[in-house]
Amino acid sequence: MKKWLVSNSEGKMHPEDIEQNYENYARSIRWQLIEGQILRSNQIAFSSEDVLEKLTRDFLSYMGQADTDDEDMRARAKQIATGMLKNEKEVNRIYDELYRDAMTDLFHRSFQVSEVGLTMKEWVEKMNAPFS
């Protein structure tokens, strides 16, 4: 896996970097695989049209017009959002937000949450503990 990480980094990372941060990379990849399986199992997917709708809603909300019935305003917002689709970083941010919100909603529906009081030290220890 270390060789794969180096080869897929397109020269941005050296074997020494991978060696030093391997545990973090392994955890990240493990979570991405788990997340991907959860998304597929629950048939969670988003299209470019979903991204356009989200960008349009966000723009209208930013302008204080989230609940507007003005079709001209909505058309202009959609036109601006369509232009924003050219910005790959923004599109990726929206996809990430849509998936994060869908996963959060799925977890809230699937699990019973109970609060547990922890000190900061206990929380850090739990976050750094190996997966079991």
Short mmCIF file of C-alpha atoms in Angstrom, two decimals:
data_model
loop_
_atom_site.label_atom_id
_atom_site.label_comp_id
_atom_site.label_asym_id
_atom_site.label_seq_id
_atom_site.Cartn_x
_atom_site.Cartn_y
_atom_site.Cartn_z
CA MET A 1 0.00 0.00 0.00
CA LYS A 2 2.89 2.36 0.67
CA LYS A 3 4.14 1.98 -2.90
CA TRP A 4 0.65 2.64 -4.19
CA LEU A 5 0.40 5.83 -2.11
CA VAL A 6 3.71 7.10 -3.49
CA SER A 7 2.84 6.27 -7.10
CA ASN A 8 -0.63 7.84 -6.88
CA SER A 9 0.61 11.05 -5.26
CA GLU A 10 1.96 12.19 -8.65
CA GLY A 11 5.30 13.18 -7.15
CA LYS A 12 3.76 15.23 -4.33
CA MET A 13 4.83 12.75 -1.64
CA HIS A 14 8.03 10.88 -1.03
CA PRO A 15 8.41 7.44 0.57
CA GLU A 16 9.69 9.14 3.73
CA ASP A 17 6.48 11.20 3.97
CA ILE A 18 4.38 8.08 3.57
CA GLU A 19 6.41 6.21 6.18
CA GLN A 20 6.09 9.05 8.67
CA ASN A 21 2.32 9.48 8.22
CA TYR A 22 1.34 5.96 7.18
CA GLU A 23 -1.11 5.36 10.03
CA ASN A 24 -3.06 8.51 9.13
CA TYR A 25 -3.17 7.56 5.44
CA ALA A 26 -4.28 4.02 6.29
CA ARG A 27 -7.10 5.32 8.52
CA SER A 28 -8.20 7.75 5.85
CA ILE A 29 -8.28 5.13 3.12
CA ARG A 30 -10.06 2.68 5.41
CA TRP A 31 -12.75 5.27 6.16
CA GLN A 32 -13.13 6.11 2.45
CA LEU A 33 -13.72 2.43 1.68
CA ILE A 34 -16.27 2.12 4.50
CA GLU A 35 -17.99 5.32 3.45
CA GLY A 36 -18.16 4.17 -0.17
CA GLN A 37 -19.75 0.87 0.86
CA ILE A 38 -22.31 2.66 3.06
CA LEU A 39 -23.21 5.00 0.19
CA ARG A 40 -23.62 2.11 -2.27
CA SER A 41 -25.58 -0.03 0.20
CA ASN A 42 -28.01 2.80 0.87
CA GLN A 43 -28.16 3.89 -2.77
CA ILE A 44 -26.98 7.40 -1.95
CA ALA A 45 -25.82 9.23 -5.06
CA PHE A 46 -25.95 12.76 -6.40
CA SER A 47 -26.02 14.07 -9.95
CA SER A 48 -24.72 17.28 -11.46
CA GLU A 49 -28.36 18.47 -11.43
CA ASP A 50 -28.38 18.01 -7.63
CA VAL A 51 -25.24 20.14 -7.42
CA LEU A 52 -26.83 22.83 -9.60
CA GLU A 53 -29.95 22.87 -7.42
CA LYS A 54 -27.84 23.15 -4.26
CA LEU A 55 -25.75 25.98 -5.73
CA THR A 56 -28.93 27.79 -6.78
CA ARG A 57 -30.49 27.40 -3.31
CA ASP A 58 -27.28 28.53 -1.63
CA PHE A 59 -27.03 31.59 -3.87
CA LEU A 60 -30.65 32.56 -3.24
CA SER A 61 -30.15 32.07 0.48
CA TYR A 62 -27.01 34.22 0.41
CA MET A 63 -29.01 36.97 -1.30
CA GLY A 64 -31.77 36.69 1.33
CA GLN A 65 -34.16 35.29 -1.27
CA ALA A 66 -34.33 31.63 -0.22
CA ASP A 67 -38.14 31.59 -0.18
CA THR A 68 -38.74 33.80 -3.20
CA ASP A 69 -41.50 33.00 -5.67
CA ASP A 70 -39.97 35.37 -8.22
CA GLU A 71 -39.26 33.15 -11.23
CA ASP A 72 -36.94 35.76 -12.80
CA MET A 73 -34.83 35.80 -9.62
CA ARG A 74 -34.72 32.01 -9.57
CA ALA A 75 -33.73 31.91 -13.26
CA ARG A 76 -30.91 34.43 -12.68
CA ALA A 77 -29.72 32.46 -9.64
CA LYS A 78 -29.71 29.25 -11.69
CA GLN A 79 -27.77 30.98 -14.45
CA ILE A 80 -25.14 32.15 -11.93
CA ALA A 81 -25.04 28.67 -10.39
CA THR A 82 -24.53 27.17 -13.84
CA GLY A 83 -21.49 29.41 -14.27
CA MET A 84 -20.18 28.26 -10.90
CA LEU A 85 -20.21 24.66 -12.17
CA LYS A 86 -17.03 25.53 -14.08
CA ASN A 87 -15.20 25.90 -10.76
CA GLU A 88 -14.08 22.34 -9.98
CA LYS A 89 -13.19 23.15 -6.37
CA GLU A 90 -16.65 24.58 -5.73
CA VAL A 91 -18.35 21.61 -7.38
CA ASN A 92 -16.29 19.19 -5.26
CA ARG A 93 -17.15 21.20 -2.14
CA ILE A 94 -20.86 20.93 -2.95
CA TYR A 95 -20.63 17.18 -3.65
CA ASP A 96 -18.81 16.74 -0.32
CA GLU A 97 -21.48 18.76 1.46
CA LEU A 98 -24.31 16.76 -0.13
CA TYR A 99 -22.68 13.43 0.79
CA ARG A 100 -21.84 14.61 4.31
CA ASP A 101 -25.43 15.74 4.88
CA ALA A 102 -26.81 12.46 3.47
CA MET A 103 -24.49 10.39 5.68
CA THR A 104 -25.38 12.46 8.74
CA ASP A 105 -29.08 12.00 8.02
CA LEU A 106 -28.58 8.25 7.52
CA PHE A 107 -26.70 7.92 10.80
CA HIS A 108 -29.34 9.92 12.69
CA ARG A 109 -32.06 7.63 11.32
CA SER A 110 -30.06 4.44 11.89
CA PHE A 111 -28.55 4.86 15.33
CA GLN A 112 -29.69 5.90 18.73
CA VAL A 113 -27.34 8.59 19.97
CA SER A 114 -26.55 9.00 23.63
CA GLU A 115 -24.26 11.60 25.10
CA VAL A 116 -21.26 10.51 27.09
CA GLY A 117 -19.29 12.93 29.23
CA LEU A 118 -15.57 12.83 28.45
CA THR A 119 -12.65 14.97 29.38
CA MET A 120 -10.62 16.37 26.51
CA LYS A 121 -7.86 13.86 27.26
CA GLU A 122 -10.31 10.90 27.18
CA TRP A 123 -11.80 12.14 23.90
CA VAL A 124 -8.36 12.46 22.28
CA GLU A 125 -7.45 8.94 23.46
CA LYS A 126 -10.65 7.52 21.97
CA MET A 127 -10.09 9.35 18.66
CA ASN A 128 -6.51 8.04 18.44
CA ALA A 129 -7.32 4.49 19.48
CA PRO A 130 -6.97 1.84 16.75
CA PHE A 131 -10.16 0.60 15.09
CA SER A 132 -11.37 -2.71 16.42
#
